[in-house]
Coordinates of C-alpha atoms and ligand atoms in Angstrom, one line a residue:
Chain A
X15 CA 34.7 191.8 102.6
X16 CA 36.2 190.5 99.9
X17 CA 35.6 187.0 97.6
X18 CA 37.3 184.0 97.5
X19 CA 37.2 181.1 94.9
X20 CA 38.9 178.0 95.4
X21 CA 38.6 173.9 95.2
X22 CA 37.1 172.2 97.4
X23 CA 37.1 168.3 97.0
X24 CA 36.8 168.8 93.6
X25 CA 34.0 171.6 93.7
X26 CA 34.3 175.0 93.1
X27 CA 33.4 177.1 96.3
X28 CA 32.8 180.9 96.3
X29 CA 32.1 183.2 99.1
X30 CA 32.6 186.6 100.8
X31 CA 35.1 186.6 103.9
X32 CA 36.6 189.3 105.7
X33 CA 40.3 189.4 106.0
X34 CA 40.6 187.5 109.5
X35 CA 38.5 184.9 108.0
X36 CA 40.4 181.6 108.9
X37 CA 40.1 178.7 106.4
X38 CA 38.3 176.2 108.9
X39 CA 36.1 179.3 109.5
X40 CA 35.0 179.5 105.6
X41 CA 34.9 175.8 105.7
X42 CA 32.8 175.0 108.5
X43 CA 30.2 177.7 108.0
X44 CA 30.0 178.8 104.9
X45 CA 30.7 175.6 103.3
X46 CA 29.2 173.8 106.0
X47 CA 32.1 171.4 105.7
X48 CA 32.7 171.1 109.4
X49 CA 34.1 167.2 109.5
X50 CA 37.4 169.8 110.1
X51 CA 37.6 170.2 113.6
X52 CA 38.9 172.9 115.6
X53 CA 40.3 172.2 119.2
X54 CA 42.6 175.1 120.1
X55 CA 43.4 178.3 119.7
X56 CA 47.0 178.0 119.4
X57 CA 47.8 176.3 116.3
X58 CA 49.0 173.3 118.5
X59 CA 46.2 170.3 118.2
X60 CA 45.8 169.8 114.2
X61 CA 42.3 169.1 114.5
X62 CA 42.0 171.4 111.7
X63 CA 44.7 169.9 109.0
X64 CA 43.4 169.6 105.9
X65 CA 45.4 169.8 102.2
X66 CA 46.3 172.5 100.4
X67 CA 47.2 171.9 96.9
X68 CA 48.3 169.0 98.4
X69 CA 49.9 169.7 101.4
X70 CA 49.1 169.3 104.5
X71 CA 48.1 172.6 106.5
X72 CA 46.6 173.9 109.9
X73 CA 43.5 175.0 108.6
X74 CA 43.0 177.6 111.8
X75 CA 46.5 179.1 111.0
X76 CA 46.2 180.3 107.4
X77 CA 43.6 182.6 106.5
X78 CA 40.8 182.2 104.1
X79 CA 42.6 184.6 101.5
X80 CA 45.2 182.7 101.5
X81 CA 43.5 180.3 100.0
X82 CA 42.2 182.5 97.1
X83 CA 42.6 179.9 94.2
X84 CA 44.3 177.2 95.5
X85 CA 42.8 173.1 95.6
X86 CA 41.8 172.0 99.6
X87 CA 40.5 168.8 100.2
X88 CA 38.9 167.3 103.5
X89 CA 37.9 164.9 105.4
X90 CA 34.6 164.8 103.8
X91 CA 36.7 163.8 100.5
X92 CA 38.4 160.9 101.9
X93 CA 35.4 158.4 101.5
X94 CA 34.1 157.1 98.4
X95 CA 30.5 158.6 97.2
X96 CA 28.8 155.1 98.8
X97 CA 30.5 155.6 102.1
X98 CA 33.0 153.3 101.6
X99 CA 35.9 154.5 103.9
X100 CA 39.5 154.7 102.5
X101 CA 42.4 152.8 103.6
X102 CA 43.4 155.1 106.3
X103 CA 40.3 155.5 107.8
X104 CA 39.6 151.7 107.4
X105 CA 42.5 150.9 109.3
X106 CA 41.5 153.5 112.0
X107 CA 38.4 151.4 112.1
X108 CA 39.8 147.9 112.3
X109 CA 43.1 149.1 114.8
X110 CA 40.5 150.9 116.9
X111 CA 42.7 154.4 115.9
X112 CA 40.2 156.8 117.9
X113 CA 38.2 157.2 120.9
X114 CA 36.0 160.1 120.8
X115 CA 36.7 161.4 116.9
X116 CA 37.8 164.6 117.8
X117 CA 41.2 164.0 116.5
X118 CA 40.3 161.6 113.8
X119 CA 39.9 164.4 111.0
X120 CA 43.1 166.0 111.4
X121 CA 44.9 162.4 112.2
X122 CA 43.6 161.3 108.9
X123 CA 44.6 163.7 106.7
X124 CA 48.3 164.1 108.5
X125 CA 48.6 160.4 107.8
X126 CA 47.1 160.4 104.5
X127 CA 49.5 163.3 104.0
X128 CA 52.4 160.7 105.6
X129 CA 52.0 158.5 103.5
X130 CA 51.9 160.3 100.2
X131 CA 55.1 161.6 100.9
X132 CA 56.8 158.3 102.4
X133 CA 55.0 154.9 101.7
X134 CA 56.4 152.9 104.0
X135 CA 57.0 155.0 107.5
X136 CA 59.1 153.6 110.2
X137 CA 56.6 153.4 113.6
X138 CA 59.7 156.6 114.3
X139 CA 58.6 158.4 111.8
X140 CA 54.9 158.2 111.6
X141 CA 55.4 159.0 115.7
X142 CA 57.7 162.4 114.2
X143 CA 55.3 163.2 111.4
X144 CA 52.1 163.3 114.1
X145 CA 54.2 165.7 116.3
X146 CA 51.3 168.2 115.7
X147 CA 48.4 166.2 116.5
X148 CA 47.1 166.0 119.7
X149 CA 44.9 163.4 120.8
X150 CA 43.8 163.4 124.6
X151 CA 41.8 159.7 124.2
X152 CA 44.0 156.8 122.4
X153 CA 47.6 157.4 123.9
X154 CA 48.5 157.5 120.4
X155 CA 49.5 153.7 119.8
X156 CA 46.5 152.3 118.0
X157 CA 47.1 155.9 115.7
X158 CA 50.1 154.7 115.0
X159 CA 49.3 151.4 114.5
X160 CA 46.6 152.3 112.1
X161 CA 48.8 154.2 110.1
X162 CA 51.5 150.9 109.8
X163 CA 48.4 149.3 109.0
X164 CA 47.1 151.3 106.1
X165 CA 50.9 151.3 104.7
X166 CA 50.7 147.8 104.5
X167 CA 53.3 146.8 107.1
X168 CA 53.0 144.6 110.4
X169 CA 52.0 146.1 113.0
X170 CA 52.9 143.4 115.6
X171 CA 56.0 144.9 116.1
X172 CA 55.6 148.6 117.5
X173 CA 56.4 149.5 120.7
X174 CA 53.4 148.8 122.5
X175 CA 52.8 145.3 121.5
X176 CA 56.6 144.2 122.0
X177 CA 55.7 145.9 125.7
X178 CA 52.8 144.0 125.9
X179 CA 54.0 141.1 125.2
Chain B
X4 CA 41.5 188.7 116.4
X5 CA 40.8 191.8 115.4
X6 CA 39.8 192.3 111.7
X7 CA 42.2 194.1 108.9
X8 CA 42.6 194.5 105.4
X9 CA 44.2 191.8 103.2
X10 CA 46.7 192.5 100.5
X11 CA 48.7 189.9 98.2
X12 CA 50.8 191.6 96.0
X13 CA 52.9 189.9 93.6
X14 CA 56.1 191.6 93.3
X15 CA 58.5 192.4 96.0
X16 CA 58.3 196.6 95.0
X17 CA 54.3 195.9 95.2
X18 CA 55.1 194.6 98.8
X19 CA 57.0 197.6 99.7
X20 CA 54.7 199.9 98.9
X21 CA 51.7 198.1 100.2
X22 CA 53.5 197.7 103.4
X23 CA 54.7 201.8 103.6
X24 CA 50.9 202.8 104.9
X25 CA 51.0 202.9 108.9
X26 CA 49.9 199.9 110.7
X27 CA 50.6 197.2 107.8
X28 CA 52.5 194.4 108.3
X29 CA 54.2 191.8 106.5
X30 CA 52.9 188.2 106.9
X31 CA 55.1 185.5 105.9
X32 CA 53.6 181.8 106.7
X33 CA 51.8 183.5 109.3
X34 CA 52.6 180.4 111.6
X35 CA 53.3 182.6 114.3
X36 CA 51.9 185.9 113.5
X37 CA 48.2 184.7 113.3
X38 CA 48.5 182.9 116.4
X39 CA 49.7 186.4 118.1
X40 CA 47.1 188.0 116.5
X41 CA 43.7 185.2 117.9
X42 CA 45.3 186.1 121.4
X43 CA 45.0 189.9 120.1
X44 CA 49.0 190.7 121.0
X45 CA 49.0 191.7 117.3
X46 CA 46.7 194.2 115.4
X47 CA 47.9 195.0 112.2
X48 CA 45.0 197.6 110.2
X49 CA 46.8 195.7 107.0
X50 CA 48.4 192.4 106.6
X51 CA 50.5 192.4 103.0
X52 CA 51.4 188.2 102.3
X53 CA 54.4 187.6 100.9
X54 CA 52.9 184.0 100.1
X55 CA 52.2 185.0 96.4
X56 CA 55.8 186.4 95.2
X57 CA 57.4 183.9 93.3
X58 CA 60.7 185.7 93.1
X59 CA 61.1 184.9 96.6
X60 CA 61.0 181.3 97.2
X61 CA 63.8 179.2 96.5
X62 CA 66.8 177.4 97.4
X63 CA 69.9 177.7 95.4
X64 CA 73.2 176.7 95.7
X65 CA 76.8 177.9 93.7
X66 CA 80.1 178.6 94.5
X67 CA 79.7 177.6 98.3
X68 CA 77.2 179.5 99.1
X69 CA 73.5 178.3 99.9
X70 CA 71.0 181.3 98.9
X71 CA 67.3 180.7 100.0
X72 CA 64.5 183.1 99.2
X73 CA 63.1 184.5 101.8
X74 CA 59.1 183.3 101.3
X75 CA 61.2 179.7 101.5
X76 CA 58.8 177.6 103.7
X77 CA 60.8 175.0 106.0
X78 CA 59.8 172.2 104.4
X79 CA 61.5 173.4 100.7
X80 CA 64.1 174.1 102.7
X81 CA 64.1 170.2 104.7
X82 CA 63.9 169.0 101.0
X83 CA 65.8 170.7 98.9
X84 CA 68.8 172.4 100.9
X85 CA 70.8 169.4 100.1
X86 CA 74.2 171.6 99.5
X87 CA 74.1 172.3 103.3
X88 CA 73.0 168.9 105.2
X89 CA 72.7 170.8 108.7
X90 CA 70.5 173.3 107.4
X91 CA 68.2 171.0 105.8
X92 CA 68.3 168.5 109.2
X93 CA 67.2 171.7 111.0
X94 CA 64.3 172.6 108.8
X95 CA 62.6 169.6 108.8
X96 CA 62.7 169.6 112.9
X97 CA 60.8 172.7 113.2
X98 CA 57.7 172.7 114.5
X99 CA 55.4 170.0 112.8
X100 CA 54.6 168.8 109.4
X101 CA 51.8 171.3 108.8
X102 CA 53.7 174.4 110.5
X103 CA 56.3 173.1 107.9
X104 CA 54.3 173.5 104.9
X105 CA 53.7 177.4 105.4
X106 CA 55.9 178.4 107.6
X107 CA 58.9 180.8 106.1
X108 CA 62.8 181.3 107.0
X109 CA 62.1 184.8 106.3
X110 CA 59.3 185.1 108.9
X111 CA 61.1 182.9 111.3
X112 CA 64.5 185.6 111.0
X113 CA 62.6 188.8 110.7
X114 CA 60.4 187.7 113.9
X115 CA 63.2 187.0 115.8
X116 CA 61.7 184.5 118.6
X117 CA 64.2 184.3 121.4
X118 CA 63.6 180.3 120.8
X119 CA 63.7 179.8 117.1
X120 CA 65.8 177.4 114.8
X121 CA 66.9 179.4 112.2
X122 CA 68.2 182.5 113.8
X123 CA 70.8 179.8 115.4
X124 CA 71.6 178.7 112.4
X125 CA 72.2 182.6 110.1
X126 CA 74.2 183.6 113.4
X127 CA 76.5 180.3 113.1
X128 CA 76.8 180.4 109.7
X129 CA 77.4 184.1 109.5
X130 CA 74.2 184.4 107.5
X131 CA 74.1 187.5 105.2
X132 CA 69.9 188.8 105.2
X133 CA 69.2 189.8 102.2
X134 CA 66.3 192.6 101.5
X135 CA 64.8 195.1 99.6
X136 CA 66.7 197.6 100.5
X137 CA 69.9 196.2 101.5
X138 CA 72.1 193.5 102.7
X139 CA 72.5 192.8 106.8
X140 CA 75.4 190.5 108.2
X141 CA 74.0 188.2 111.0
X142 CA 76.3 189.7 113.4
X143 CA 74.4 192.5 113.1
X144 CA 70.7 191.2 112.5
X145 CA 69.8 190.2 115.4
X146 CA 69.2 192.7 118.2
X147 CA 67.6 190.6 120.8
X148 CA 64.6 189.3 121.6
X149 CA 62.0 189.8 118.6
X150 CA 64.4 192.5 117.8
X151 CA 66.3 193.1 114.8
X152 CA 67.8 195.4 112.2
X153 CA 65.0 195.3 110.3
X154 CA 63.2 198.7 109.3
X155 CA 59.6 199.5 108.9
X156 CA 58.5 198.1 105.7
X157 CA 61.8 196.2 105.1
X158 CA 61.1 192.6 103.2
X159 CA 63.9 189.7 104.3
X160 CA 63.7 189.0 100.2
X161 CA 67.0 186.0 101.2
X162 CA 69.5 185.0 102.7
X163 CA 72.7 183.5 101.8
X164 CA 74.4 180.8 104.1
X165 CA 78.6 180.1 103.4
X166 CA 78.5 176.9 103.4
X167 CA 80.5 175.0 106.4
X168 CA 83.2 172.5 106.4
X169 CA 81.1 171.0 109.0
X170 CA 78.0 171.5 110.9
X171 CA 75.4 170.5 113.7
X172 CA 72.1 171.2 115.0
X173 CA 71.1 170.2 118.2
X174 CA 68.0 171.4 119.6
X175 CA 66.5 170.5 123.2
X176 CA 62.8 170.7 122.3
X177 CA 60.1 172.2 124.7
X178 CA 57.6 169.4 123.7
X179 CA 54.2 171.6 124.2
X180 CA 55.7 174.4 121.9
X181 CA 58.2 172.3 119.5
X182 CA 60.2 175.2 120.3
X183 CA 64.4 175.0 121.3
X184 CA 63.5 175.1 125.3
X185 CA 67.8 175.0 124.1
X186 CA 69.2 174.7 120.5
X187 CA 73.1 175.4 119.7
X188 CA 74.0 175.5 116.4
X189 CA 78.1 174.7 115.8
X190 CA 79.5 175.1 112.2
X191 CA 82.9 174.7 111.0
X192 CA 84.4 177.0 108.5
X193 CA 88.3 177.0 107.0
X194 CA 88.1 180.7 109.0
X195 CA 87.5 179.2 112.4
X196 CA 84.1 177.9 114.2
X197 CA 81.3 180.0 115.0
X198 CA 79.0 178.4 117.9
X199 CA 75.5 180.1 118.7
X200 CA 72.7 179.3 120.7
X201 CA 69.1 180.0 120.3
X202 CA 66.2 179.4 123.1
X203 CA 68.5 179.9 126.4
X204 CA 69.4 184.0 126.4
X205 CA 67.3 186.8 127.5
X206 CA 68.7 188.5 124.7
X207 CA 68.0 186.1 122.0
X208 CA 70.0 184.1 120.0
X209 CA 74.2 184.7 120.9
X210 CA 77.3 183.9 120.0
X211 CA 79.4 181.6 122.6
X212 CA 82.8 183.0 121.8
X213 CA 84.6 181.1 124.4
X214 CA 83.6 178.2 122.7
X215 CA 84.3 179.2 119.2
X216 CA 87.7 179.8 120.4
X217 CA 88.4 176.6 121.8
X218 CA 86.8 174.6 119.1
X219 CA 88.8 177.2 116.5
X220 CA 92.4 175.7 117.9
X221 CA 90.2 171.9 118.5
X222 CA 87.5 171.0 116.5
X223 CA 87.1 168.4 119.4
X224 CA 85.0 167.9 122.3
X225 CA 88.0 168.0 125.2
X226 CA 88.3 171.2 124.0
X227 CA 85.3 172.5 125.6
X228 CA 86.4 170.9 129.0
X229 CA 85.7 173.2 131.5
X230 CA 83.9 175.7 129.9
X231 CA 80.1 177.0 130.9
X232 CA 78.3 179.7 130.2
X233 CA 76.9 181.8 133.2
X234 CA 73.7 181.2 134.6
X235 CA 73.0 185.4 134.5
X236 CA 70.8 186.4 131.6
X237 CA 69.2 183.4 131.1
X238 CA 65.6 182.4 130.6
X239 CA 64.2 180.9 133.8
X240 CA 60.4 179.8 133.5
X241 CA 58.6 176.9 134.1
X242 CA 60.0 174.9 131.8
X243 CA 63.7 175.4 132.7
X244 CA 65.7 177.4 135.3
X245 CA 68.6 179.8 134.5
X246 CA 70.7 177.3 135.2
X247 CA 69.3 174.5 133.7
X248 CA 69.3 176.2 130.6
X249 CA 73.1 177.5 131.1
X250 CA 73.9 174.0 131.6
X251 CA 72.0 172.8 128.6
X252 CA 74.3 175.0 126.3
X253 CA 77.3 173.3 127.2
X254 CA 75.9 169.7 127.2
X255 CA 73.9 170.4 123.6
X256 CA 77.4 172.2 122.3
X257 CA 79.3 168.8 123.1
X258 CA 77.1 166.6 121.1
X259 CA 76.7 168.8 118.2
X260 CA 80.7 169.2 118.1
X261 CA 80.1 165.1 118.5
X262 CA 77.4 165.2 115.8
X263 CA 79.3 167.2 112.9
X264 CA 82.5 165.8 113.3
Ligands
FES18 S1 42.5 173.9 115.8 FE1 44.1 174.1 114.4 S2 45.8 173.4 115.5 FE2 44.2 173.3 116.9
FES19 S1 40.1 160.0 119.8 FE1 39.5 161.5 121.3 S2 41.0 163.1 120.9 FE2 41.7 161.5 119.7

């Protein structure tokens, strides 16, 4: 065992971890942080992104140690103190972005990452960008639309409303 | 997976000699290695990261050649790599956005997936690895599948890509694994082309010389009229016959000729 200190939406978090540890491991039960989902075991889903020093990362594929001083934040960051949810999860709400939740943590923090980096994403390229997300409920187009939503654009015009139409 | 120790030196001769004990390995990004190691292919007693050497990340460019560091994840390179266009299109197609972010081109090379990007693109370039110990021509890297001329212990600490005239990526993507099911990399050089093809061989990435020799006297697509690689040695799985995939290399080599120029 050794200890790891790092940031963790804002707080300092300290514990023992073996080397194998994973990062959603130390998060979910040592930290009891466990918004950050983990639904494979083959780095494929990204149920399990969260940010690392501001990136977004698979969570099950980097280990613990890894992690040894660096900044992650979470879901469980992304809402204001009173609850108040933040503009990507707001949109999620209002464009009906998720079905069961499982997804939802990882799909928020990819977009949040998204949009960070580029603003004002083409439907292409927020469709590119969630290339590691699985989500086995929504079919993906109210994600998407969510995310087109929280960037401030229309979201009349992606593909599945022209279809529908 | 199985537990080991953690090391994360901060120097590249701290890595070597961390790595010397039996049973320690190298972890780059670890985008594939952990993986390996939850489904217990892997069991290393020591895992030495690379993650925390600062000497070894990078991207550089001068005198026409590109020189990356070899803890380089692929999104650095996506950004940054602007000297070489290709390269950079090519690293910011792999895998996803996350797998970007830790993933390394030194990982990707030294593990040598028979369906990777980047050994494509060292092989078509005509790559030089850089490590510790020494410096490796691409030509003679890669030794097949998850094979290479790497020794026990030895650090990919770079690698230096001439920069092309010209150059295209094309990858068929295995949409499950954002793997090449086919990729063919085509690059352009005052010294002739150099083709190669990643995802389709049963001995890993190759060089199509017929092709290069075509496209050497025509940098055009009628000059691969005609030609095919053989269905014999190819991958056949689930995803994609023998000939399927022999077929894809000629179809993927067309539009990346198309594509660059
Ligand atoms: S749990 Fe991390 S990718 Fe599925
Ligand atoms: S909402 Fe159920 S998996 Fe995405």
């Amino acid at each position: 065992m050794s200890q790891v200190t790092m940031t963790v939406n804002g707080k300092t978090a300290t514990g023992d971890v073996e080397g194998r540890t994973l990062l959603v491991h130390f998060l979910r039960d040592e930290l009891q942080l466990t918004g950050t989902h983990v639904g494979c075991d083959t780095s494929q889903c990204g149920a399990c992104v969260v940010h690392v020093d501001g990136k977004a990362v698979k969570s099950c594929t980097m280990l613990a140690a890894e992690a040894d001083g660096a900044s992650v934040e979470t879901i469980e960051a992304q809402a204001a103190d009173d609850g108040t949810l933040n503009v990507v999860q707001q949109a999620f709400q209002d464009h009906h972005g998720l079905q069961c939740g499982f997804c939802t943590p990882g799909m928020v923090m990819s977009a949040t990452a998204l949009l960070k980096e580029n603003p004002k994403p083409t439907e292409a390229e927020i469709r590119h960008y969630l290339e590691g997300n699985i989500c086995r409920c929504t079919g993906y187009h109210n994600i998407v639309k969510s995310i087109m939503a929280a960037s401030g654009q229309d979201v009349d015009s992606i593909a599945a409303e022209v279809a529908a139409q | 997976m199985y537990n080991f120790e953690f090391e994360k030196p901060t120097t590249v001769a701290e890595a070597v000699a961390a790595l010397s004990s039996d049973e320690a390995q190298a972890l780059g990004g670890g985008q594939t290695l952990l993986p390996t190691m939850k489904q217990r292919l892997a069991m290393p007693e020591k895992l030495v990261s690379l993650t925390g050497i600062a000497d070894m990340k990078g991207v550089s460019a001068s005198g026409g050649t590109l020189t990356i560091g070899g803890g380089t994840p692929h999104k650095t390179v996506a950004d940054e790599a602007t000297a070489y266009p290709a390269l950079a299109a090519l690293a910011s197609n792999i895998g996803d956005p996350a797998v970007r972010n830790r993933g390394t081109i030194g990982g990707s090379l030294a593990n040598n997936d028979p369906s990777a990007c980047y050994p494509s693109a060292a092989l078509a370039s005509g790559a030089t690895i850089v490590t510790n110990a020494r410096e490796i021509a691409a030509d003679d890297f890669f030794q097949g599948m998850f094979t290479t001329a790497l020794d026990e212990g030895e650090i990919i600490t770079a690698v230096k890509f001439p920069i092309p005239e010209k150059a295209n990526y094309q990858k068929f993507e295995q949409p499950a694994s954002r793997f090449a099911l086919v990729g063919v990399y085509v690059a352009k050089y005052a010294e002739g082309v150099r083709v190669a093809v990643t995802g389709a061989s049963e001995e890993g990435v190759f060089r199509w010389t017929e092709a290069e020799a075509a496209l050497s006297s025509n940098f055009a697509v009628s000059a691969l009229e005609g030609l095919s690689v053989p269905a014999d040695g190819m991958i056949g799985d689930l995803h994609g016959t023998s000939e399927y995939r022999a077929h894809l290399v000629g179809v993927l080599t067309k539009r990346a000729v198309t594509a660059a120029a």
